[in-house]
Amino acid sequence: MGTEKRKPFLEVLIRQRYLFLMSFPFLAWLFVFSYVPIWGWTMAFQSFRPGKAFGEQKWVGFDNFIALFADERFYMVLRNTLGMSLLALLVGYTVPIIFALILNEVRHQLFKRSIQTITYLPHFVSWVIVAGLVSKMLSIEGIINEILMSLHIVNEPVQFMQKERWFWGIVTASDMWKETGWNSIIFLAAIIGIDPELHEAATVDGAGRFRRMWHITLPGIRPTIMVMLILSIGWLTSIGFEKQFLLGNPIVNDYAEVLDLYVLNYGIKVGRYSYGTAIGIFNSLVSIILLVISNAIFKRTTKESVI
Amino acid sequence: MSGAAAGARRRRQGLAFYGFLYLFMILVSAITLYPFLNILAISLNDATDSMRGGIYLWPRVFTLQNYSAIFRFSNLLTAFQNSVLRTVIGTVLGVFAAAMIAFTVSRKDFVARRFVSVVLALTLYFSGGLVPVYMLLRDLHLLNSFWVYIFPGLVNAWNVFVLRSYMDGLPFVLQESAKLDGASDWRIFISVILPLCKPVLATIALFIAVGQWNAWFDTFLYNSGKPGLTTLQYELMKILQNTASQGGQTVRDQREMVGRISPESIRMAITFVAAVPIILVYPFLQKYFVKGLTLGAVKS
Amino acid sequence: MKAKKFKAVPLAILALIIVLIAASCSKSASQDPGKGTPSSSPSGTQSATASADDKTPITLTMFGADPNPNWENMESPVGKKITEITGVKLQMEYAIGDQKQKISLMAASGEYPDLIFAHGNENILVDAGAYLDLTDLIEKYGPNIKKLYGDYLSRLRWNGQDKSIYYLGSFGVNDKQWKPATGFELQHAVVKDLGYPKLKTLQDFENAIKTYKDKHPTIDGQPTIGLSLLADDWRYKITVTNPAVFSTGGPDDGEWWVDPETHKAKFHYTRPEEKEYFKWLNHMNAVGLLDKESFVQKYDQYNAKISSGRVIALADANWEYVDAERALRQAGKDDRMYGMYPITLREDIKYADFQSAGYSAGWGVGISKTAKDPVRAIKFLDWLASDEAQILNYWGIEGVHYKIENGKRVIPPEEMAKRVSDPEYGKKTGIGVFTYPFPQQGIGVLDPSGQTYTTDSLEQIKANYTAAEKDVLSHYGVEMWKDLYPPTESFPVKPWGAAWQINIPQNTDAAVIAQKCEDIVKKKVPQMILAKPGEFDRIWDEFMADLDKAGVHKMEDEFSKLLADKIKLWNE
């Protein structure tokens, strides 16, 4: 790269013409579909009313941001959002990797494929239905309580859904059930890309199964793991609200309401589109800062990075 | 320690390991499969009877009525056709676009590499919001058009980065030797990189296909005025009408909604109808997941 | 081998794409009735002068914020008949999910279908100037509309500043109420077992639940559940908080209570009487008569419990548990179905379920300013308001869905059986599809021949009672459930209509306060009910303090202004 820079730009352009042709048209595409609509951010500085022309809108400066940072509820939903995303990152991210590693050890192809297909099924069940199943399972007369009672672990049925402190765990576990198979697909694909000669060489050297997993498979998929991790860290504040909303109830709401639901309730639902946009901007800025920081850290420590 | 004894011990350990492994996998699939079978059973049970609950793996009052209630909707065929079309076109174009960009940013010698990466990465973390996007699509004459399903999401940065991380793992020697043979970058992309990336291309194809298949919101926002452009998921959402679970509803709306919330059995039947076609895609893609064309094969 | 296969896949996909594109292109070309039909534009210019029975085919596009699952693309017998009579074919577009989003987008882009039903989001469209003022159009082309709404036509006006009529109210005009909508429910088996006790106050209600539950700790082998409530999403308002208003004598005004003398609105929770109600719920929980899962169960679980027959009491609106009751009926457990009782806090309080709100316009169908032919559109709406259309929409086609015997419309028994039991009846026949949200005559209103426009009748309601139900009613000395309630005549008509139909304007402080108050209610009410009885007062005080802090009085003042504006507008 250092040598490239010293060469005349035109020469590089010609030599790498295919690379430019293969990427820049798409950048123009992104510019139109992703960057142009950013003018919508102006809405955050207005008191936007739909149906009025741009010139007719009232400008309010930073009022929406001031109102946002002054609202106690905002900090509560931010805590819940970050709490649940960190758990999701911890569990929802490592479990699929482990699952992929283990599944990769299955030699019987048909069995392996069947397991893959079965474990990815729950991804296609909507949260409405998953939430219904989970609530039923965890109810007083649900199967979990029945098992706990019959094993004499508890004497009274446990009201799982009424425990504020357990809510994050319930969401994370449901998410794990729903998405582990699906999320492991990408790691399975990455594992296949590892040169089999490496495994053969290690086996000849007498490396056991777990050592091969640790020293060959895991490093082999490290680029994928790191890229996924960096991208997910950027999404810490935007986790959607569907599952929390559907699994939640009034009793645990102080731990269930997340930022995206707050946007809906205090933005769109009451007609404050500008407020919603202000939160969107806040979200984007946090995401980009997180992305840049994590990217820099990983670049220095693992040599893997996104940008 | 003799070699034979060590070998026998390793075999015994191996056997125990596999026994445990298979048992674990069977357990995991039971946990994931059971709810699905439960959904199927409820969808095949009489809707009023289902309300009593207590249906597990087998319907109590068997009926196909929940399915016939769904299939009675006349434009389901058009919807299915459009869904297949958008899935196929969107996947082919999306995979191709992502692969091309990924190839350029995986090339360490590409001068605009960092610029392209940054422009891409930023799109993952911001959005202009619903209204500006809507107005943009209106100005581009994409409203009430099939292409609104394809164009806005054609370039997906996440897919690009996943592909790139895979390409990064391929030895650069391959490209260099092809270059020495006089191949252009385009040639290298087509005949060296793409064949090597089959497993990850299949993965990306699956992600895009599932995303396209499951999308209904774009139909609702941009194309709901044109029945010829409807999609299966949108039609099913209409039948589902789970307005009850959407945040923005108020009590008074429910006064007219008497009896309009779909019973559980219909919801389960819809889940099934919506999911089965796309679920069938995976087993077919799985053949690209085996070690076929590997590095060794290319090198020799 | 491998390489060949790899090529075959894209080729096959390409071929598939071409076929599908070809198929969908030819399809969309032939299936695009929306625009450019040659007849629509000439008729647009002519019809202003054309005669009233202009039947040239025209397609009107319409947006419906509230999906109608029975929508049949006007292909049912009734739908076809309407097209035959009016020449109009409606092309419907329904909102699913968040209607407000879609409506905001329409407003932002300025592109509207011919007819719009915005279902409570009219203010966004009025702001954007999306509607035509219908006043003159009704004057010129709307004789049936005028007749149907009568004096209430002036109630369709928007507000004190803007007196345009933007839409035709969608609720039945002059509806008669024949069934109680809300109440406190007890299984027939309970009242029977206890010898039909007096059921007037919460104390009576509690005694009945307690006595029965002690006597029968299990039903069909499962533990008996006393009173079950439901707090799934918005439903907490129906079973947890609305009964607080009703049992203390308030009519259904949503989250409001309006002082009948001063017409000042109050956020209903701030009434001291309601503290008594919630205290009673707290007591019910403490003594184990309240379902422990009241605040965590989902609607499906609630239904499943009710249809298992072991929930002996409810405090619900009829429409919310009616599906579960159907399951009980199907299972032959008639005596596990519920009777509805007007229970109040004290005996001197009157349960106001039957108090009339007069006519409230609420929401309805309007014509957009971009409509291609507003005259045809209003004529279509006017025809829908006519006697001919009302009878067609409620009864169906003569000789097919009903017949005339001795000058009276009669539904033959086999047709009636289909009406009651076939859930697809509406979709197959088109009956009922074109009533709501279009103008409609209310239940019990008589046509010129002295019969009701709607098919409901007192006799029919009674005929639908089970034996167990009739038995209970006779022991209480009445014929129908409504007879247990204080009748409509014993209340004045509410001059403000139904307060829940008044929207707080969007993007205002009051709207934000309303959301805050809702969140406080959702948090505090379950807390105070589940608390130890000793803590109840403290939590109640916190509740009031929180509401105060959120600005509840400011919101009440804003709302009272809206209310006053409406009362003034209606009485001009």
PDB file of N, CA, C and O in Angstrom, chain C residues 393-448:
ATOM      1  N   ASN C 393     -77.316  -4.889   2.873  1.00  0.00           N
ATOM      2  CA  ASN C 393     -76.104  -5.160   3.638  1.00  0.00           C
ATOM      3  C   ASN C 393     -76.348  -5.922   4.924  1.00  0.00           C
ATOM      4  O   ASN C 393     -75.479  -6.641   5.390  1.00  0.00           O
ATOM      5  N   TYR C 394     -77.531  -5.734   5.508  1.00  0.00           N
ATOM      6  CA  TYR C 394     -77.805  -6.473   6.743  1.00  0.00           C
ATOM      7  C   TYR C 394     -78.484  -7.813   6.468  1.00  0.00           C
ATOM      8  O   TYR C 394     -78.229  -8.795   7.159  1.00  0.00           O
ATOM      9  N   TRP C 395     -79.369  -7.848   5.484  1.00  0.00           N
ATOM     10  CA  TRP C 395     -80.186  -9.049   5.279  1.00  0.00           C
ATOM     11  C   TRP C 395     -79.710  -9.902   4.110  1.00  0.00           C
ATOM     12  O   TRP C 395     -79.972 -11.094   4.071  1.00  0.00           O
ATOM     13  N   GLY C 396     -79.061  -9.275   3.128  1.00  0.00           N
ATOM     14  CA  GLY C 396     -78.635 -10.027   1.954  1.00  0.00           C
ATOM     15  C   GLY C 396     -79.594  -9.825   0.800  1.00  0.00           C
ATOM     16  O   GLY C 396     -80.327  -8.824   0.746  1.00  0.00           O
ATOM     17  N   ILE C 397     -79.606 -10.773  -0.115  1.00  0.00           N
ATOM     18  CA  ILE C 397     -80.429 -10.661  -1.312  1.00  0.00           C
ATOM     19  C   ILE C 397     -81.745 -11.402  -1.097  1.00  0.00           C
ATOM     20  O   ILE C 397     -81.759 -12.541  -0.618  1.00  0.00           O
ATOM     21  N   GLU C 398     -82.836 -10.732  -1.464  1.00  0.00           N
ATOM     22  CA  GLU C 398     -84.153 -11.333  -1.263  1.00  0.00           C
ATOM     23  C   GLU C 398     -84.279 -12.600  -2.095  1.00  0.00           C
ATOM     24  O   GLU C 398     -83.862 -12.641  -3.249  1.00  0.00           O
ATOM     25  N   GLY C 399     -84.855 -13.635  -1.524  1.00  0.00           N
ATOM     26  CA  GLY C 399     -85.019 -14.891  -2.236  1.00  0.00           C
ATOM     27  C   GLY C 399     -83.803 -15.787  -2.119  1.00  0.00           C
ATOM     28  O   GLY C 399     -83.860 -16.961  -2.444  1.00  0.00           O
ATOM     29  N   VAL C 400     -82.695 -15.226  -1.670  1.00  0.00           N
ATOM     30  CA  VAL C 400     -81.497 -16.046  -1.505  1.00  0.00           C
ATOM     31  C   VAL C 400     -81.166 -16.150  -0.011  1.00  0.00           C
ATOM     32  O   VAL C 400     -81.126 -17.237   0.552  1.00  0.00           O
ATOM     33  N   HIS C 401     -80.966 -14.991   0.604  1.00  0.00           N
ATOM     34  CA  HIS C 401     -80.560 -15.000   2.021  1.00  0.00           C
ATOM     35  C   HIS C 401     -81.740 -14.767   2.966  1.00  0.00           C
ATOM     36  O   HIS C 401     -81.638 -15.008   4.145  1.00  0.00           O
ATOM     37  N   TYR C 402     -82.812 -14.231   2.440  1.00  0.00           N
ATOM     38  CA  TYR C 402     -84.020 -14.077   3.250  1.00  0.00           C
ATOM     39  C   TYR C 402     -85.210 -14.076   2.299  1.00  0.00           C
ATOM     40  O   TYR C 402     -85.050 -13.968   1.080  1.00  0.00           O
ATOM     41  N   LYS C 403     -86.403 -14.240   2.859  1.00  0.00           N
ATOM     42  CA  LYS C 403     -87.579 -14.142   2.000  1.00  0.00           C
ATOM     43  C   LYS C 403     -88.628 -13.280   2.681  1.00  0.00           C
ATOM     44  O   LYS C 403     -88.520 -12.968   3.878  1.00  0.00           O
ATOM     45  N   ILE C 404     -89.604 -12.878   1.904  1.00  0.00           N
ATOM     46  CA  ILE C 404     -90.670 -12.043   2.451  1.00  0.00           C
ATOM     47  C   ILE C 404     -91.879 -12.920   2.728  1.00  0.00           C
ATOM     48  O   ILE C 404     -92.365 -13.609   1.835  1.00  0.00           O
ATOM     49  N   GLU C 405     -92.287 -12.930   3.994  1.00  0.00           N
ATOM     50  CA  GLU C 405     -93.505 -13.665   4.333  1.00  0.00           C
ATOM     51  C   GLU C 405     -94.460 -12.690   4.995  1.00  0.00           C
ATOM     52  O   GLU C 405     -94.105 -12.046   5.974  1.00  0.00           O
ATOM     53  N   ASN C 406     -95.659 -12.566   4.447  1.00  0.00           N
ATOM     54  CA  ASN C 406     -96.663 -11.626   4.960  1.00  0.00           C
ATOM     55  C   ASN C 406     -96.092 -10.213   5.097  1.00  0.00           C
ATOM     56  O   ASN C 406     -96.290  -9.540   6.094  1.00  0.00           O
ATOM     57  N   GLY C 407     -95.316  -9.833   4.098  1.00  0.00           N
ATOM     58  CA  GLY C 407     -94.770  -8.483   4.115  1.00  0.00           C
ATOM     59  C   GLY C 407     -93.617  -8.287   5.071  1.00  0.00           C
ATOM     60  O   GLY C 407     -93.140  -7.175   5.251  1.00  0.00           O
ATOM     61  N   LYS C 408     -93.177  -9.382   5.703  1.00  0.00           N
ATOM     62  CA  LYS C 408     -92.059  -9.262   6.647  1.00  0.00           C
ATOM     63  C   LYS C 408     -90.846 -10.019   6.106  1.00  0.00           C
ATOM     64  O   LYS C 408     -90.998 -11.074   5.508  1.00  0.00           O
ATOM     65  N   ARG C 409     -89.664  -9.462   6.395  1.00  0.00           N
ATOM     66  CA  ARG C 409     -88.441 -10.177   6.015  1.00  0.00           C
ATOM     67  C   ARG C 409     -88.199 -11.312   7.017  1.00  0.00           C
ATOM     68  O   ARG C 409     -88.241 -11.096   8.226  1.00  0.00           O
ATOM     69  N   VAL C 410     -87.976 -12.486   6.473  1.00  0.00           N
ATOM     70  CA  VAL C 410     -87.753 -13.636   7.344  1.00  0.00           C
ATOM     71  C   VAL C 410     -86.531 -14.390   6.841  1.00  0.00           C
ATOM     72  O   VAL C 410     -86.377 -14.602   5.640  1.00  0.00           O
ATOM     73  N   ILE C 411     -85.677 -14.780   7.767  1.00  0.00           N
ATOM     74  CA  ILE C 411     -84.526 -15.603   7.384  1.00  0.00           C
ATOM     75  C   ILE C 411     -84.898 -17.055   7.622  1.00  0.00           C
ATOM     76  O   ILE C 411     -85.227 -17.436   8.744  1.00  0.00           O
ATOM     77  N   PRO C 412     -84.889 -17.877   6.556  1.00  0.00           N
ATOM     78  CA  PRO C 412     -85.270 -19.283   6.726  1.00  0.00           C
ATOM     79  C   PRO C 412     -84.319 -19.972   7.709  1.00  0.00           C
ATOM     80  O   PRO C 412     -83.148 -19.599   7.784  1.00  0.00           O
ATOM     81  N   PRO C 413     -84.840 -20.966   8.445  1.00  0.00           N
ATOM     82  CA  PRO C 413     -84.033 -21.591   9.504  1.00  0.00           C
ATOM     83  C   PRO C 413     -82.697 -22.131   9.007  1.00  0.00           C
ATOM     84  O   PRO C 413     -81.684 -21.978   9.685  1.00  0.00           O
ATOM     85  N   GLU C 414     -82.687 -22.738   7.804  1.00  0.00           N
ATOM     86  CA  GLU C 414     -81.408 -23.327   7.365  1.00  0.00           C
ATOM     87  C   GLU C 414     -80.386 -22.231   7.053  1.00  0.00           C
ATOM     88  O   GLU C 414     -79.194 -22.371   7.291  1.00  0.00           O
ATOM     89  N   GLU C 415     -80.885 -21.089   6.550  1.00  0.00           N
ATOM     90  CA  GLU C 415     -79.989 -19.966   6.282  1.00  0.00           C
ATOM     91  C   GLU C 415     -79.496 -19.382   7.607  1.00  0.00           C
ATOM     92  O   GLU C 415     -78.333 -19.024   7.756  1.00  0.00           O
ATOM     93  N   MET C 416     -80.407 -19.335   8.585  1.00  0.00           N
ATOM     94  CA  MET C 416     -80.053 -18.813   9.901  1.00  0.00           C
ATOM     95  C   MET C 416     -78.961 -19.675  10.534  1.00  0.00           C
ATOM     96  O   MET C 416     -78.016 -19.150  11.141  1.00  0.00           O
ATOM     97  N   ALA C 417     -79.083 -20.974  10.349  1.00  0.00           N
ATOM     98  CA  ALA C 417     -78.093 -21.885  10.917  1.00  0.00           C
ATOM     99  C   ALA C 417     -76.712 -21.574  10.346  1.00  0.00           C
ATOM    100  O   ALA C 417     -75.709 -21.543  11.068  1.00  0.00           O
ATOM    101  N   LYS C 418     -76.675 -21.311   9.035  1.00  0.00           N
ATOM    102  CA  LYS C 418     -75.399 -20.983   8.405  1.00  0.00           C
ATOM    103  C   LYS C 418     -74.856 -19.674   8.952  1.00  0.00           C
ATOM    104  O   LYS C 418     -73.669 -19.537   9.241  1.00  0.00           O
ATOM    105  N   ARG C 419     -75.757 -18.699   9.093  1.00  0.00           N
ATOM    106  CA  ARG C 419     -75.342 -17.397   9.622  1.00  0.00           C
ATOM    107  C   ARG C 419     -74.659 -17.531  10.963  1.00  0.00           C
ATOM    108  O   ARG C 419     -73.664 -16.879  11.238  1.00  0.00           O
ATOM    109  N   VAL C 420     -75.234 -18.371  11.803  1.00  0.00           N
ATOM    110  CA  VAL C 420     -74.716 -18.481  13.162  1.00  0.00           C
ATOM    111  C   VAL C 420     -73.439 -19.309  13.220  1.00  0.00           C
ATOM    112  O   VAL C 420     -72.500 -18.969  13.926  1.00  0.00           O
ATOM    113  N   SER C 421     -73.409 -20.388  12.431  1.00  0.00           N
ATOM    114  CA  SER C 421     -72.320 -21.334  12.655  1.00  0.00           C
ATOM    115  C   SER C 421     -71.157 -21.196  11.674  1.00  0.00           C
ATOM    116  O   SER C 421     -70.046 -21.596  11.988  1.00  0.00           O
ATOM    117  N   ASP C 422     -71.394 -20.642  10.480  1.00  0.00           N
ATOM    118  CA  ASP C 422     -70.314 -20.593   9.501  1.00  0.00           C
ATOM    119  C   ASP C 422     -69.496 -19.319   9.677  1.00  0.00           C
ATOM    120  O   ASP C 422     -69.969 -18.227   9.403  1.00  0.00           O
ATOM    121  N   PRO C 423     -68.251 -19.463  10.132  1.00  0.00           N
ATOM    122  CA  PRO C 423     -67.442 -18.251  10.348  1.00  0.00           C
ATOM    123  C   PRO C 423     -67.128 -17.518   9.044  1.00  0.00           C
ATOM    124  O   PRO C 423     -66.738 -16.363   9.049  1.00  0.00           O
ATOM    125  N   GLU C 424     -67.306 -18.204   7.921  1.00  0.00           N
ATOM    126  CA  GLU C 424     -66.994 -17.594   6.630  1.00  0.00           C
ATOM    127  C   GLU C 424     -68.233 -16.988   5.978  1.00  0.00           C
ATOM    128  O   GLU C 424     -68.178 -16.569   4.823  1.00  0.00           O
ATOM    129  N   TYR C 425     -69.337 -16.959   6.729  1.00  0.00           N
ATOM    130  CA  TYR C 425     -70.600 -16.541   6.121  1.00  0.00           C
ATOM    131  C   TYR C 425     -70.493 -15.147   5.504  1.00  0.00           C
ATOM    132  O   TYR C 425     -70.910 -14.906   4.377  1.00  0.00           O
ATOM    133  N   GLY C 426     -69.915 -14.224   6.247  1.00  0.00           N
ATOM    134  CA  GLY C 426     -69.782 -12.851   5.762  1.00  0.00           C
ATOM    135  C   GLY C 426     -68.971 -12.766   4.486  1.00  0.00           C
ATOM    136  O   GLY C 426     -69.321 -12.068   3.540  1.00  0.00           O
ATOM    137  N   LYS C 427     -67.900 -13.496   4.456  1.00  0.00           N
ATOM    138  CA  LYS C 427     -67.019 -13.456   3.295  1.00  0.00           C
ATOM    139  C   LYS C 427     -67.671 -14.091   2.074  1.00  0.00           C
ATOM    140  O   LYS C 427     -67.531 -13.617   0.950  1.00  0.00           O
ATOM    141  N   LYS C 428     -68.417 -15.160   2.320  1.00  0.00           N
ATOM    142  CA  LYS C 428     -69.052 -15.856   1.195  1.00  0.00           C
ATOM    143  C   LYS C 428     -70.200 -15.057   0.613  1.00  0.00           C
ATOM    144  O   LYS C 428     -70.394 -15.037  -0.598  1.00  0.00           O
ATOM    145  N   THR C 429     -70.972 -14.412   1.477  1.00  0.00           N
ATOM    146  CA  THR C 429     -72.181 -13.738   0.986  1.00  0.00           C
ATOM    147  C   THR C 429     -71.984 -12.246   0.792  1.00  0.00           C
ATOM    148  O   THR C 429     -72.673 -11.626   0.001  1.00  0.00           O
ATOM    149  N   GLY C 430     -71.054 -11.667   1.513  1.00  0.00           N
ATOM    150  CA  GLY C 430     -70.875 -10.206   1.457  1.00  0.00           C
ATOM    151  C   GLY C 430     -71.766  -9.480   2.447  1.00  0.00           C
ATOM    152  O   GLY C 430     -71.712  -8.262   2.554  1.00  0.00           O
ATOM    153  N   ILE C 431     -72.571 -10.222   3.199  1.00  0.00           N
ATOM    154  CA  ILE C 431     -73.440  -9.589   4.188  1.00  0.00           C
ATOM    155  C   ILE C 431     -72.585  -9.040   5.330  1.00  0.00           C
ATOM    156  O   ILE C 431     -71.723  -9.737   5.852  1.00  0.00           O
ATOM    157  N   GLY C 432     -72.807  -7.777   5.662  1.00  0.00           N
ATOM    158  CA  GLY C 432     -72.066  -7.172   6.752  1.00  0.00           C
ATOM    159  C   GLY C 432     -70.734  -6.563   6.332  1.00  0.00           C
ATOM    160  O   GLY C 432     -70.111  -5.843   7.098  1.00  0.00           O
ATOM    161  N   VAL C 433     -70.313  -6.840   5.102  1.00  0.00           N
ATOM    162  CA  VAL C 433     -69.016  -6.341   4.673  1.00  0.00           C
ATOM    163  C   VAL C 433     -69.051  -4.837   4.427  1.00  0.00           C
ATOM    164  O   VAL C 433     -68.092  -4.120   4.670  1.00  0.00           O
ATOM    165  N   PHE C 434     -70.213  -4.346   3.927  1.00  0.00           N
ATOM    166  CA  PHE C 434     -70.299  -2.932   3.557  1.00  0.00           C
ATOM    167  C   PHE C 434     -71.070  -2.101   4.587  1.00  0.00           C
ATOM    168  O   PHE C 434     -71.642  -1.085   4.264  1.00  0.00           O
ATOM    169  N   THR C 435     -71.126  -2.593   5.808  1.00  0.00           N
ATOM    170  CA  THR C 435     -71.764  -1.775   6.855  1.00  0.00           C
ATOM    171  C   THR C 435     -70.680  -0.921   7.520  1.00  0.00           C
ATOM    172  O   THR C 435     -70.371   0.136   7.004  1.00  0.00           O
ATOM    173  N   TYR C 436     -70.103  -1.359   8.583  1.00  0.00           N
ATOM    174  CA  TYR C 436     -68.984  -0.636   9.174  1.00  0.00           C
ATOM    175  C   TYR C 436     -67.800  -0.714   8.222  1.00  0.00           C
ATOM    176  O   TYR C 436     -67.533  -1.786   7.702  1.00  0.00           O
ATOM    177  N   PRO C 437     -67.036   0.344   7.947  1.00  0.00           N
ATOM    178  CA  PRO C 437     -67.121   1.695   8.510  1.00  0.00           C
ATOM    179  C   PRO C 437     -67.990   2.675   7.718  1.00  0.00           C
ATOM    180  O   PRO C 437     -67.883   3.872   7.893  1.00  0.00           O
ATOM    181  N   PHE C 438     -68.811   2.153   6.839  1.00  0.00           N
ATOM    182  CA  PHE C 438     -69.682   3.031   6.056  1.00  0.00           C
ATOM    183  C   PHE C 438     -70.875   3.465   6.913  1.00  0.00           C
ATOM    184  O   PHE C 438     -71.122   2.890   7.979  1.00  0.00           O
ATOM    185  N   PRO C 439     -71.638   4.447   6.436  1.00  0.00           N
ATOM    186  CA  PRO C 439     -72.798   4.880   7.233  1.00  0.00           C
ATOM    187  C   PRO C 439     -73.734   3.698   7.472  1.00  0.00           C
ATOM    188  O   PRO C 439     -73.959   2.895   6.568  1.00  0.00           O
ATOM    189  N   GLN C 440     -74.241   3.600   8.681  1.00  0.00           N
ATOM    190  CA  GLN C 440     -75.159   2.492   8.942  1.00  0.00           C
ATOM    191  C   GLN C 440     -76.244   2.883   9.951  1.00  0.00           C
ATOM    192  O   GLN C 440     -76.026   3.685  10.838  1.00  0.00           O
ATOM    193  N   GLN C 441     -77.401   2.293   9.745  1.00  0.00           N
ATOM    194  CA  GLN C 441     -78.496   2.463  10.695  1.00  0.00           C
ATOM    195  C   GLN C 441     -78.172   1.655  11.953  1.00  0.00           C
ATOM    196  O   GLN C 441     -77.554   0.600  11.874  1.00  0.00           O
ATOM    197  N   GLY C 442     -78.585   2.171  13.085  1.00  0.00           N
ATOM    198  CA  GLY C 442     -78.292   1.481  14.323  1.00  0.00           C
ATOM    199  C   GLY C 442     -79.152   0.249  14.538  1.00  0.00           C
ATOM    200  O   GLY C 442     -80.158   0.036  13.860  1.00  0.00           O
ATOM    201  N   ILE C 443     -78.734  -0.546  15.518  1.00  0.00           N
ATOM    202  CA  ILE C 443     -79.499  -1.723  15.904  1.00  0.00           C
ATOM    203  C   ILE C 443     -80.862  -1.276  16.439  1.00  0.00           C
ATOM    204  O   ILE C 443     -80.946  -0.346  17.237  1.00  0.00           O
ATOM    205  N   GLY C 444     -81.908  -1.931  15.964  1.00  0.00           N
ATOM    206  CA  GLY C 444     -83.232  -1.635  16.497  1.00  0.00           C
ATOM    207  C   GLY C 444     -83.949  -0.479  15.812  1.00  0.00           C
ATOM    208  O   GLY C 444     -85.104  -0.191  16.132  1.00  0.00           O
ATOM    209  N   VAL C 445     -83.304   0.195  14.869  1.00  0.00           N
ATOM    210  CA  VAL C 445     -83.982   1.289  14.159  1.00  0.00           C
ATOM    211  C   VAL C 445     -84.951   0.691  13.142  1.00  0.00           C
ATOM    212  O   VAL C 445     -84.638  -0.313  12.489  1.00  0.00           O
ATOM    213  N   LEU C 446     -86.130   1.289  13.021  1.00  0.00           N
ATOM    214  CA  LEU C 446     -87.161   0.708  12.158  1.00  0.00           C
ATOM    215  C   LEU C 446     -87.183   1.360  10.779  1.00  0.00           C
ATOM    216  O   LEU C 446     -87.008   2.571  10.648  1.00  0.00           O
ATOM    217  N   ASP C 447     -87.383   0.561   9.748  1.00  0.00           N
ATOM    218  CA  ASP C 447     -87.501   1.081   8.388  1.00  0.00           C
ATOM    219  C   ASP C 447     -88.952   1.505   8.160  1.00  0.00           C
ATOM    220  O   ASP C 447     -89.813   1.316   9.043  1.00  0.00           O
ATOM    221  N   PRO C 448     -89.280   2.091   6.977  1.00  0.00           N
ATOM    222  CA  PRO C 448     -90.642   2.587   6.765  1.00  0.00           C
ATOM    223  C   PRO C 448     -91.716   1.507   6.933  1.00  0.00           C
ATOM    224  O   PRO C 448     -92.859   1.795   7.268  1.00  0.00           O
TER     225      PRO C 448
END
